[in-house]
Each structure stands twice: as C-alpha cells, then as structure tokens.
Amino acid sequence: MNRGDLVDFFSISVPQASQDLALYQELAPGNLLYDKTARTYVAGPDFRPLLSEPSADGYLAQLRSLATGALERSDTWIGRPPAFAGAPRLRRVYDREVLRKLVACIHRKRDVRVRYLSFSDDVPSARTIAPHALGFDGQRWHVRAFCHRSASFRDFVIGRLSHLNVLERTKAEEDWDLEWTRQVVLCLQPNPRLSAQMKAALERDHGMRDGALHVTTTVCSSYYLQSQLDLDIDPALLPPQRLQLVLTNRSEVARAREEAKVEAAELIRAAGMQATG
C-alpha cells in the first residue's frame, strides 16, 4: 500500500496518512518496508499482525458480501479485493412491514394473528402464533414461534406470512421450546467408500480431528444441516463423490430430537395450552 491508498480508503489528508504510516512503523518495527522500485510499502518478511487478528473466515465472508452487494467497499477492511465469482443465489423477497411486526412481537412477547401458506395446504390458513426468534436455514429466513393451532413450536417461512394482526401478550413461554434451546452433536466423517487420498483431503478441508468432525447445533437447526448436506440420504444410494460426508451417529441425533419434542410437549400440556384445531 501507499499513502494514496490510505487517503482514498479513509478519506484522510496526505499529511495524516504520512503520520499514520510513521506511527505504525514505530509501533511495529519491521512489519512495513518501503519498496523503492514499486514505490509502495510492502509487508516485511517477518510480518506479524499488531492491531488485529486476521481471520480467513472473516476475509472470505467480507469478500462474499462485497460480491453480493450486501457490503460496500467502505464497510470492509479489504483494500484490494481479488477477482471473485460465486454461484448465484435466488433472492428472497421479504415484506419489511411483516418483518417489523414480527420483531416487535418477539421483543414485546405478543401473539399475532397471521395468514400462512403451508405446502400441506392449498390456500393460506389463519393461525395465531407467538414469535420468539428469527432463524436462517442457509437459504431463507423463518420465524420460530409457538403455534396455537397445533400447540407446538414450529418454523414459519417469513415470505409466506401475510395479514399480520398483533394481539395481546402471549401465554406461551419460549423456555418450552426445547428443540430451540437444546443442543445436539452431529458426528461427520468422510464417506468410507472414498479413496484414502480423498478422505485425507476432506479431513484437511474440514479441519477434522482423528478423521471426524463434530458439529454442535440446536436440535431444530440440525434438520436443516442434515438436509443441506444430504445426510438424510442412505449413503448406499449415491456415489461417494456425490455424498462425501456421512452422519455416523444418526440414531443418537434422532433420539435427541425425539426427547426434545416429547419433553416440550409435556411442558406445554402442563401449562394448560391446548391445540385450537
């Protein structure tokens, strides 16, 4: 980098940029060297970060946000982004008024009357729900809420909610939602039908230890993770190159889900909450 980069990025004066460079060289001797041929400052051979801790995940997340337009250049610390391309994602359209009311109901613990289009219904149906959190499944946003019609906690896709009418303070308690609060560990391993070289590559790619990756998530989020990675498919039905990771503790995960669901139902019944049909 050079002074001009600092001036452009931070909108500061040239003298201020010179002072900042001098101060940095004083704080971190050897980190910054001036290349007379290129007429720019470069990182020294023994460069060690002083003012921040670099993160590969953070860098790539910002790069992706730049590419999708979610962030402006001035909102990131990436001075010179490299060329980048990514698979496009279908854009979801959300009604800001619907989102505003949902967030307000979460904060104020209110019931809300909605119309919701479920894939199991041909037309939108009227429901009363008590939102307590927002969730993202990797593709779309949903609201986690107690559904009075079924007397259970469910995920409602925000894009399918309409005609919201905020009601009184809810009697439902978010502490009853054990699928939301309880965690489960998914043990992932390379598909045993892969070659030894491919298994080793996957272990490095995912930072596995002893050939396994243990992913801790909430019970309700585990469904989405399993679906996204095709972990709910019998490994024998797909080529190993197509299903590179397999879930090795399937029965343990299923048991944790069932226990959370059953215990939550008991809490709801004990509180006198009944399905309204």
C-alpha atoms as a printed R data frame, in Angstrom:
    type eleno elety resid chain resno       x       y      z
1   ATOM     1    CA   MET     A     1   0.000   0.000  0.000
2   ATOM     2    CA   ASN     A     2   0.973   3.642 -0.166
3   ATOM     3    CA   ARG     A     3  -0.228   6.940  1.222
4   ATOM     4    CA   GLY     A     4  -2.728   7.318 -1.603
5   ATOM     5    CA   ASP     A     5  -4.442   4.087 -0.570
6   ATOM     6    CA   LEU     A     6  -4.924   5.397  2.960
7   ATOM     7    CA   VAL     A     7  -6.165   8.745  1.679
8   ATOM     8    CA   ASP     A     8  -8.731   7.098 -0.621
9   ATOM     9    CA   PHE     A     9  -9.891   4.410  1.800
10  ATOM    10    CA   PHE     A    10 -10.190   6.501  4.970
11  ATOM    11    CA   SER     A    11 -10.830   9.913  3.356
12  ATOM    12    CA   ILE     A    12  -7.924  11.498  5.218
13  ATOM    13    CA   SER     A    13  -5.301  14.051  4.161
14  ATOM    14    CA   VAL     A    14  -1.877  13.165  2.762
15  ATOM    15    CA   PRO     A    15  -0.059  14.556  5.856
16  ATOM    16    CA   GLN     A    16  -2.310  12.462  8.094
17  ATOM    17    CA   ALA     A    17  -1.555   9.352  6.029
18  ATOM    18    CA   SER     A    18   2.189  10.031  6.386
19  ATOM    19    CA   GLN     A    19   1.814  10.397 10.156
20  ATOM    20    CA   ASP     A    20  -0.156   7.151 10.387
21  ATOM    21    CA   LEU     A    21   2.464   5.236  8.413
22  ATOM    22    CA   ALA     A    22   5.237   6.642 10.597
23  ATOM    23    CA   LEU     A    23   3.363   5.751 13.763
24  ATOM    24    CA   TYR     A    24   2.750   2.207 12.561
25  ATOM    25    CA   GLN     A    25   6.428   1.739 11.756
26  ATOM    26    CA   GLU     A    26   7.232   2.930 15.271
27  ATOM    27    CA   LEU     A    27   4.706   0.530 16.850
28  ATOM    28    CA   ALA     A    28   5.652  -2.466 14.709
29  ATOM    29    CA   PRO     A    29   9.293  -2.217 13.528
30  ATOM    30    CA   GLY     A    30   9.967  -4.443 10.522
31  ATOM    31    CA   ASN     A    31   6.324  -5.004  9.654
32  ATOM    32    CA   LEU     A    32   6.321  -2.336  6.947
33  ATOM    33    CA   LEU     A    33   9.084  -1.890  4.357
34  ATOM    34    CA   TYR     A    34   9.295   0.625  1.522
35  ATOM    35    CA   ASP     A    35   9.915  -0.865 -1.923
36  ATOM    36    CA   LYS     A    36  11.739   1.882 -3.864
37  ATOM    37    CA   THR     A    37  11.241   0.125 -7.193
38  ATOM    38    CA   ALA     A    38   7.483  -0.295 -6.811
39  ATOM    39    CA   ARG     A    39   7.229   2.953 -4.830
40  ATOM    40    CA   THR     A    40   4.955   1.384 -2.267
41  ATOM    41    CA   TYR     A    41   5.022  -0.124  1.216
42  ATOM    42    CA   VAL     A    42   5.063  -3.915  1.478
43  ATOM    43    CA   ALA     A    43   4.874  -6.368  4.347
44  ATOM    44    CA   GLY     A    44   8.255  -7.297  5.813
45  ATOM    45    CA   PRO     A    45   9.473 -10.916  5.709
46  ATOM    46    CA   ASP     A    46   8.749 -11.356  9.421
47  ATOM    47    CA   PHE     A    47   5.397  -9.530  9.391
48  ATOM    48    CA   ARG     A    48   3.226 -10.227 12.421
49  ATOM    49    CA   PRO     A    49  -0.211  -8.584 12.868
50  ATOM    50    CA   LEU     A    50  -0.227  -5.990 15.638
51  ATOM    51    CA   LEU     A    51  -3.591  -4.225 15.654
52  ATOM    52    CA   SER     A    52  -5.932  -7.041 14.631
53  ATOM    53    CA   GLU     A    53  -6.118 -10.812 14.441
54  ATOM    54    CA   PRO     A    54  -6.556 -11.939 10.826
55  ATOM    55    CA   SER     A    55  -9.292 -14.455 10.085
56  ATOM    56    CA   ALA     A    56  -9.614 -16.427  6.864
57  ATOM    57    CA   ASP     A    57 -13.331 -16.911  7.563
58  ATOM    58    CA   GLY     A    58 -13.795 -13.179  8.148
59  ATOM    59    CA   TYR     A    59 -11.924 -12.259  4.956
60  ATOM    60    CA   LEU     A    60 -13.910 -14.681  2.782
61  ATOM    61    CA   ALA     A    61 -17.202 -13.638  4.392
62  ATOM    62    CA   GLN     A    62 -16.476  -9.987  3.586
63  ATOM    63    CA   LEU     A    63 -15.411 -10.917  0.058
64  ATOM    64    CA   ARG     A    64 -18.672 -12.745 -0.483
65  ATOM    65    CA   SER     A    65 -20.675  -9.842  0.932
66  ATOM    66    CA   LEU     A    66 -18.886  -7.484 -1.465
67  ATOM    67    CA   ALA     A    67 -19.729  -9.710 -4.407
68  ATOM    68    CA   THR     A    68 -23.419  -9.928 -3.497
69  ATOM    69    CA   GLY     A    69 -23.718  -6.202 -2.774
70  ATOM    70    CA   ALA     A    70 -24.509  -6.737  0.899
71  ATOM    71    CA   LEU     A    71 -21.479  -4.603  1.827
72  ATOM    72    CA   GLU     A    72 -19.889  -1.562  0.248
73  ATOM    73    CA   ARG     A    73 -16.106  -1.315 -0.157
74  ATOM    74    CA   SER     A    74 -16.007   1.343  2.547
75  ATOM    75    CA   ASP     A    75 -17.640  -1.092  5.004
76  ATOM    76    CA   THR     A    76 -14.846  -3.677  4.782
77  ATOM    77    CA   TRP     A    77 -11.122  -3.854  5.530
78  ATOM    78    CA   ILE     A    78 -10.317  -5.365  2.144
79  ATOM    79    CA   GLY     A    79  -8.210  -2.806  0.317
80  ATOM    80    CA   ARG     A    80  -7.754  -4.654 -2.973
81  ATOM    81    CA   PRO     A    81 -10.318  -7.433 -3.472
82  ATOM    82    CA   PRO     A    82  -9.136 -10.231 -5.751
83  ATOM    83    CA   ALA     A    83 -11.255 -11.389 -8.676
84  ATOM    84    CA   PHE     A    84 -14.150 -13.366 -7.266
85  ATOM    85    CA   ALA     A    85 -17.038 -15.417 -8.623
86  ATOM    86    CA   GLY     A    86 -19.670 -17.404 -6.795
87  ATOM    87    CA   ALA     A    87 -22.730 -19.434 -7.619
88  ATOM    88    CA   PRO     A    88 -25.725 -17.090 -7.669
89  ATOM    89    CA   ARG     A    89 -28.374 -17.471 -5.006
90  ATOM    90    CA   LEU     A    90 -32.024 -16.924 -5.619
91  ATOM    91    CA   ARG     A    91 -33.077 -13.703 -3.969
92  ATOM    92    CA   ARG     A    92 -35.846 -13.946 -1.382
93  ATOM    93    CA   VAL     A    93 -38.259 -11.046 -1.157
94  ATOM    94    CA   TYR     A    94 -39.438 -10.075  2.335
95  ATOM    95    CA   ASP     A    95 -42.105  -7.558  3.241
96  ATOM    96    CA   ARG     A    96 -40.414  -5.082  5.589
97  ATOM    97    CA   GLU     A    97 -43.692  -4.365  7.403
98  ATOM    98    CA   VAL     A    98 -44.178  -8.071  8.102
99  ATOM    99    CA   LEU     A    99 -40.623  -8.301  9.433
100 ATOM   100    CA   ARG     A   100 -41.069  -5.177 11.544
101 ATOM   101    CA   LYS     A   101 -44.186  -6.595 13.220
102 ATOM   102    CA   LEU     A   102 -42.543  -9.962 13.831
103 ATOM   103    CA   VAL     A   103 -39.527  -8.378 15.507
104 ATOM   104    CA   ALA     A   104 -41.809  -6.166 17.604
105 ATOM   105    CA   CYS     A   105 -43.810  -9.225 18.721
106 ATOM   106    CA   ILE     A   106 -40.606 -11.026 19.670
107 ATOM   107    CA   HIS     A   107 -39.477  -8.118 21.853
108 ATOM   108    CA   ARG     A   108 -42.908  -7.479 23.365
109 ATOM   109    CA   LYS     A   109 -43.879 -11.183 23.667
110 ATOM   110    CA   ARG     A   110 -47.150 -10.760 21.784
111 ATOM   111    CA   ASP     A   111 -49.394 -13.198 19.977
112 ATOM   112    CA   VAL     A   112 -50.047 -12.322 16.364
113 ATOM   113    CA   ARG     A   113 -52.829 -13.445 14.043
114 ATOM   114    CA   VAL     A   114 -51.463 -14.297 10.593
115 ATOM   115    CA   ARG     A   115 -52.332 -15.939  7.333
116 ATOM   116    CA   TYR     A   116 -49.811 -18.608  6.410
117 ATOM   117    CA   LEU     A   117 -49.377 -20.667  3.256
118 ATOM   118    CA   SER     A   118 -48.094 -24.106  4.115
119 ATOM   119    CA   PHE     A   119 -47.122 -26.670  1.489
120 ATOM   120    CA   SER     A   120 -49.636 -29.009  3.108
121 ATOM   121    CA   ASP     A   121 -52.489 -26.573  2.367
122 ATOM   122    CA   ASP     A   122 -53.829 -25.383 -0.964
123 ATOM   123    CA   VAL     A   123 -54.664 -21.905  0.327
124 ATOM   124    CA   PRO     A   124 -53.354 -19.701  3.160
125 ATOM   125    CA   SER     A   125 -54.814 -20.544  6.556
126 ATOM   126    CA   ALA     A   126 -55.426 -18.323  9.576
127 ATOM   127    CA   ARG     A   127 -53.231 -19.032 12.579
128 ATOM   128    CA   THR     A   128 -52.287 -17.436 15.859
129 ATOM   129    CA   ILE     A   129 -48.596 -17.663 16.636
130 ATOM   130    CA   ALA     A   130 -46.251 -16.350 19.316
131 ATOM   131    CA   PRO     A   131 -42.871 -15.491 17.721
132 ATOM   132    CA   HIS     A   132 -39.782 -15.675 19.924
133 ATOM   133    CA   ALA     A   133 -36.813 -15.768 17.487
134 ATOM   134    CA   LEU     A   134 -35.670 -15.485 13.892
135 ATOM   135    CA   GLY     A   135 -33.753 -18.240 12.137
136 ATOM   136    CA   PHE     A   136 -31.837 -18.699  8.894
137 ATOM   137    CA   ASP     A   137 -31.530 -22.144  7.328
138 ATOM   138    CA   GLY     A   138 -28.860 -21.177  4.798
139 ATOM   139    CA   GLN     A   139 -31.383 -20.358  2.084
140 ATOM   140    CA   ARG     A   140 -34.261 -18.428  3.636
141 ATOM   141    CA   TRP     A   141 -35.371 -16.698  6.828
142 ATOM   142    CA   HIS     A   142 -38.083 -18.033  9.088
143 ATOM   143    CA   VAL     A   143 -39.594 -17.083 12.413
144 ATOM   144    CA   ARG     A   144 -39.593 -19.541 15.297
145 ATOM   145    CA   ALA     A   145 -42.932 -19.381 17.047
146 ATOM   146    CA   PHE     A   146 -45.449 -21.207 19.192
147 ATOM   147    CA   CYS     A   147 -48.390 -22.221 17.031
148 ATOM   148    CA   HIS     A   148 -51.669 -22.184 18.937
149 ATOM   149    CA   ARG     A   149 -53.384 -24.322 16.300
150 ATOM   150    CA   SER     A   150 -51.026 -27.261 16.877
151 ATOM   151    CA   ALA     A   151 -49.902 -26.358 20.422
152 ATOM   152    CA   SER     A   152 -46.269 -26.792 19.360
153 ATOM   153    CA   PHE     A   153 -43.270 -24.756 18.280
154 ATOM   154    CA   ARG     A   154 -42.635 -24.515 14.556
155 ATOM   155    CA   ASP     A   155 -40.663 -22.654 11.907
156 ATOM   156    CA   PHE     A   156 -42.707 -20.322  9.709
157 ATOM   157    CA   VAL     A   157 -41.161 -19.086  6.463
158 ATOM   158    CA   ILE     A   158 -41.374 -15.293  6.644
159 ATOM   159    CA   GLY     A   159 -42.111 -14.940  2.932
160 ATOM   160    CA   ARG     A   160 -45.317 -16.963  3.339
161 ATOM   161    CA   LEU     A   161 -46.748 -14.852  6.177
162 ATOM   162    CA   SER     A   162 -49.285 -12.107  5.485
163 ATOM   163    CA   HIS     A   163 -52.114 -10.094  7.083
164 ATOM   164    CA   LEU     A   164 -50.469  -9.777 10.494
165 ATOM   165    CA   ASN     A   165 -52.665  -8.545 13.337
166 ATOM   166    CA   VAL     A   166 -50.842  -8.061 16.636
167 ATOM   167    CA   LEU     A   167 -52.793  -9.307 19.670
168 ATOM   168    CA   GLU     A   168 -52.317  -9.356 23.446
169 ATOM   169    CA   ARG     A   169 -49.295 -10.591 25.390
170 ATOM   170    CA   THR     A   170 -48.802 -14.301 24.761
171 ATOM   171    CA   LYS     A   171 -49.156 -17.005 27.392
172 ATOM   172    CA   ALA     A   172 -46.601 -19.175 25.589
173 ATOM   173    CA   GLU     A   173 -43.128 -19.316 27.094
174 ATOM   174    CA   GLU     A   174 -40.080 -19.596 24.852
175 ATOM   175    CA   ASP     A   175 -38.433 -21.786 27.506
176 ATOM   176    CA   TRP     A   176 -40.828 -24.557 26.461
177 ATOM   177    CA   ASP     A   177 -39.164 -24.708 23.046
178 ATOM   178    CA   LEU     A   178 -36.573 -27.349 23.882
179 ATOM   179    CA   GLU     A   179 -35.808 -28.013 20.219
180 ATOM   180    CA   TRP     A   180 -34.597 -24.402 20.065
181 ATOM   181    CA   THR     A   181 -32.616 -24.351 23.321
182 ATOM   182    CA   ARG     A   182 -31.254 -27.881 23.419
183 ATOM   183    CA   GLN     A   183 -28.109 -28.764 21.501
184 ATOM   184    CA   VAL     A   184 -27.142 -31.894 19.619
185 ATOM   185    CA   VAL     A   185 -23.808 -33.020 18.189
186 ATOM   186    CA   LEU     A   186 -23.606 -34.386 14.649
187 ATOM   187    CA   CYS     A   187 -20.582 -36.577 14.004
188 ATOM   188    CA   LEU     A   188 -19.477 -36.350 10.370
189 ATOM   189    CA   GLN     A   189 -16.864 -38.471  8.651
190 ATOM   190    CA   PRO     A   190 -15.675 -38.903  5.060
191 ATOM   191    CA   ASN     A   191 -17.694 -41.429  3.095
192 ATOM   192    CA   PRO     A   192 -15.968 -44.767  3.762
193 ATOM   193    CA   ARG     A   193 -16.268 -45.649  0.044
194 ATOM   194    CA   LEU     A   194 -13.920 -42.799 -0.934
195 ATOM   195    CA   SER     A   195 -10.247 -43.407 -1.630
196 ATOM   196    CA   ALA     A   196  -7.713 -42.856  1.133
197 ATOM   197    CA   GLN     A   197  -6.435 -39.726 -0.634
198 ATOM   198    CA   MET     A   198  -9.918 -38.219 -0.919
199 ATOM   199    CA   LYS     A   199 -10.641 -38.988  2.728
200 ATOM   200    CA   ALA     A   200  -7.428 -37.245  3.756
201 ATOM   201    CA   ALA     A   201  -8.304 -34.234  1.584
202 ATOM   202    CA   LEU     A   202 -11.746 -33.952  3.196
203 ATOM   203    CA   GLU     A   203 -10.232 -34.206  6.651
204 ATOM   204    CA   ARG     A   204  -7.914 -31.288  5.863
205 ATOM   205    CA   ASP     A   205 -10.663 -29.295  4.152
206 ATOM   206    CA   HIS     A   206 -12.968 -29.510  7.169
207 ATOM   207    CA   GLY     A   207 -10.293 -29.408  9.868
208 ATOM   208    CA   MET     A   208 -11.221 -32.847 11.165
209 ATOM   209    CA   ARG     A   209  -9.533 -34.423 14.128
210 ATOM   210    CA   ASP     A   210  -8.992 -38.173 14.190
211 ATOM   211    CA   GLY     A   211 -10.950 -38.430 10.951
212 ATOM   212    CA   ALA     A   212 -14.156 -36.883 12.301
213 ATOM   213    CA   LEU     A   213 -15.875 -33.528 12.550
214 ATOM   214    CA   HIS     A   214 -18.208 -32.880 15.477
215 ATOM   215    CA   VAL     A   215 -20.744 -30.149 14.694
216 ATOM   216    CA   THR     A   216 -22.726 -28.761 17.609
217 ATOM   217    CA   THR     A   217 -26.016 -27.068 16.777
218 ATOM   218    CA   THR     A   218 -29.532 -26.723 18.131
219 ATOM   219    CA   VAL     A   219 -31.961 -29.569 17.613
220 ATOM   220    CA   CYS     A   220 -34.187 -27.549 15.275
221 ATOM   221    CA   SER     A   221 -31.208 -26.359 13.194
222 ATOM   222    CA   SER     A   222 -29.895 -29.906 12.874
223 ATOM   223    CA   TYR     A   223 -32.729 -30.749 10.473
224 ATOM   224    CA   TYR     A   224 -31.594 -28.035  8.050
225 ATOM   225    CA   LEU     A   225 -27.924 -29.005  8.269
226 ATOM   226    CA   GLN     A   226 -28.747 -32.632  7.628
227 ATOM   227    CA   SER     A   227 -30.861 -31.697  4.623
228 ATOM   228    CA   GLN     A   228 -28.285 -29.312  3.132
229 ATOM   229    CA   LEU     A   229 -25.506 -31.909  3.313
230 ATOM   230    CA   ASP     A   230 -27.805 -34.751  2.155
231 ATOM   231    CA   LEU     A   231 -27.074 -36.536  5.408
232 ATOM   232    CA   ASP     A   232 -30.659 -37.794  5.488
233 ATOM   233    CA   ILE     A   233 -29.999 -39.933  2.391
234 ATOM   234    CA   ASP     A   234 -28.794 -43.519  2.609
235 ATOM   235    CA   PRO     A   235 -25.092 -43.353  1.591
236 ATOM   236    CA   ALA     A   236 -25.557 -46.522 -0.461
237 ATOM   237    CA   LEU     A   237 -27.979 -44.720 -2.799
238 ATOM   238    CA   LEU     A   238 -25.487 -42.118 -4.089
239 ATOM   239    CA   PRO     A   239 -21.937 -42.254 -5.478
240 ATOM   240    CA   PRO     A   240 -19.374 -41.381 -2.783
241 ATOM   241    CA   GLN     A   241 -18.205 -38.379 -4.846
242 ATOM   242    CA   ARG     A   242 -21.761 -37.031 -4.609
243 ATOM   243    CA   LEU     A   243 -22.167 -37.767 -0.886
244 ATOM   244    CA   GLN     A   244 -18.729 -37.017  0.503
245 ATOM   245    CA   LEU     A   245 -19.713 -36.774  4.178
246 ATOM   246    CA   VAL     A   246 -21.782 -39.226  6.175
247 ATOM   247    CA   LEU     A   247 -23.524 -38.942  9.538
248 ATOM   248    CA   THR     A   248 -22.196 -41.654 11.842
249 ATOM   249    CA   ASN     A   249 -24.381 -41.037 14.919
250 ATOM   250    CA   ARG     A   250 -27.766 -40.965 13.184
251 ATOM   251    CA   SER     A   251 -29.587 -42.879 15.940
252 ATOM   252    CA   GLU     A   252 -28.155 -40.604 18.646
253 ATOM   253    CA   VAL     A   253 -29.312 -37.484 16.770
254 ATOM   254    CA   ALA     A   254 -32.775 -38.972 16.203
255 ATOM   255    CA   ARG     A   255 -33.064 -39.811 19.902
256 ATOM   256    CA   ALA     A   256 -32.083 -36.268 20.951
257 ATOM   257    CA   ARG     A   257 -34.695 -34.817 18.600
258 ATOM   258    CA   GLU     A   258 -37.448 -37.096 19.862
259 ATOM   259    CA   GLU     A   259 -36.604 -36.420 23.509
260 ATOM   260    CA   ALA     A   260 -36.676 -32.649 22.977
261 ATOM   261    CA   LYS     A   261 -40.008 -32.858 21.156
262 ATOM   262    CA   VAL     A   262 -41.638 -35.108 23.764
263 ATOM   263    CA   GLU     A   263 -40.390 -33.093 26.758
264 ATOM   264    CA   ALA     A   264 -41.501 -29.834 25.129
265 ATOM   265    CA   ALA     A   265 -44.976 -31.291 24.567
266 ATOM   266    CA   GLU     A   266 -45.132 -32.248 28.249
267 ATOM   267    CA   LEU     A   267 -44.238 -28.703 29.310
268 ATOM   268    CA   ILE     A   268 -46.908 -27.284 27.011
269 ATOM   269    CA   ARG     A   269 -49.580 -29.665 28.336
270 ATOM   270    CA   ALA     A   270 -48.580 -28.954 31.938
271 ATOM   271    CA   ALA     A   271 -49.128 -25.250 31.268
272 ATOM   272    CA   GLY     A   272 -52.657 -25.954 30.085
273 ATOM   273    CA   MET     A   273 -52.027 -24.940 26.497
274 ATOM   274    CA   GLN     A   274 -54.236 -26.878 24.084
275 ATOM   275    CA   ALA     A   275 -54.375 -27.082 20.319
276 ATOM   276    CA   THR     A   276 -57.106 -24.901 18.873
277 ATOM   277    CA   GLY     A   277 -57.531 -27.019 15.740
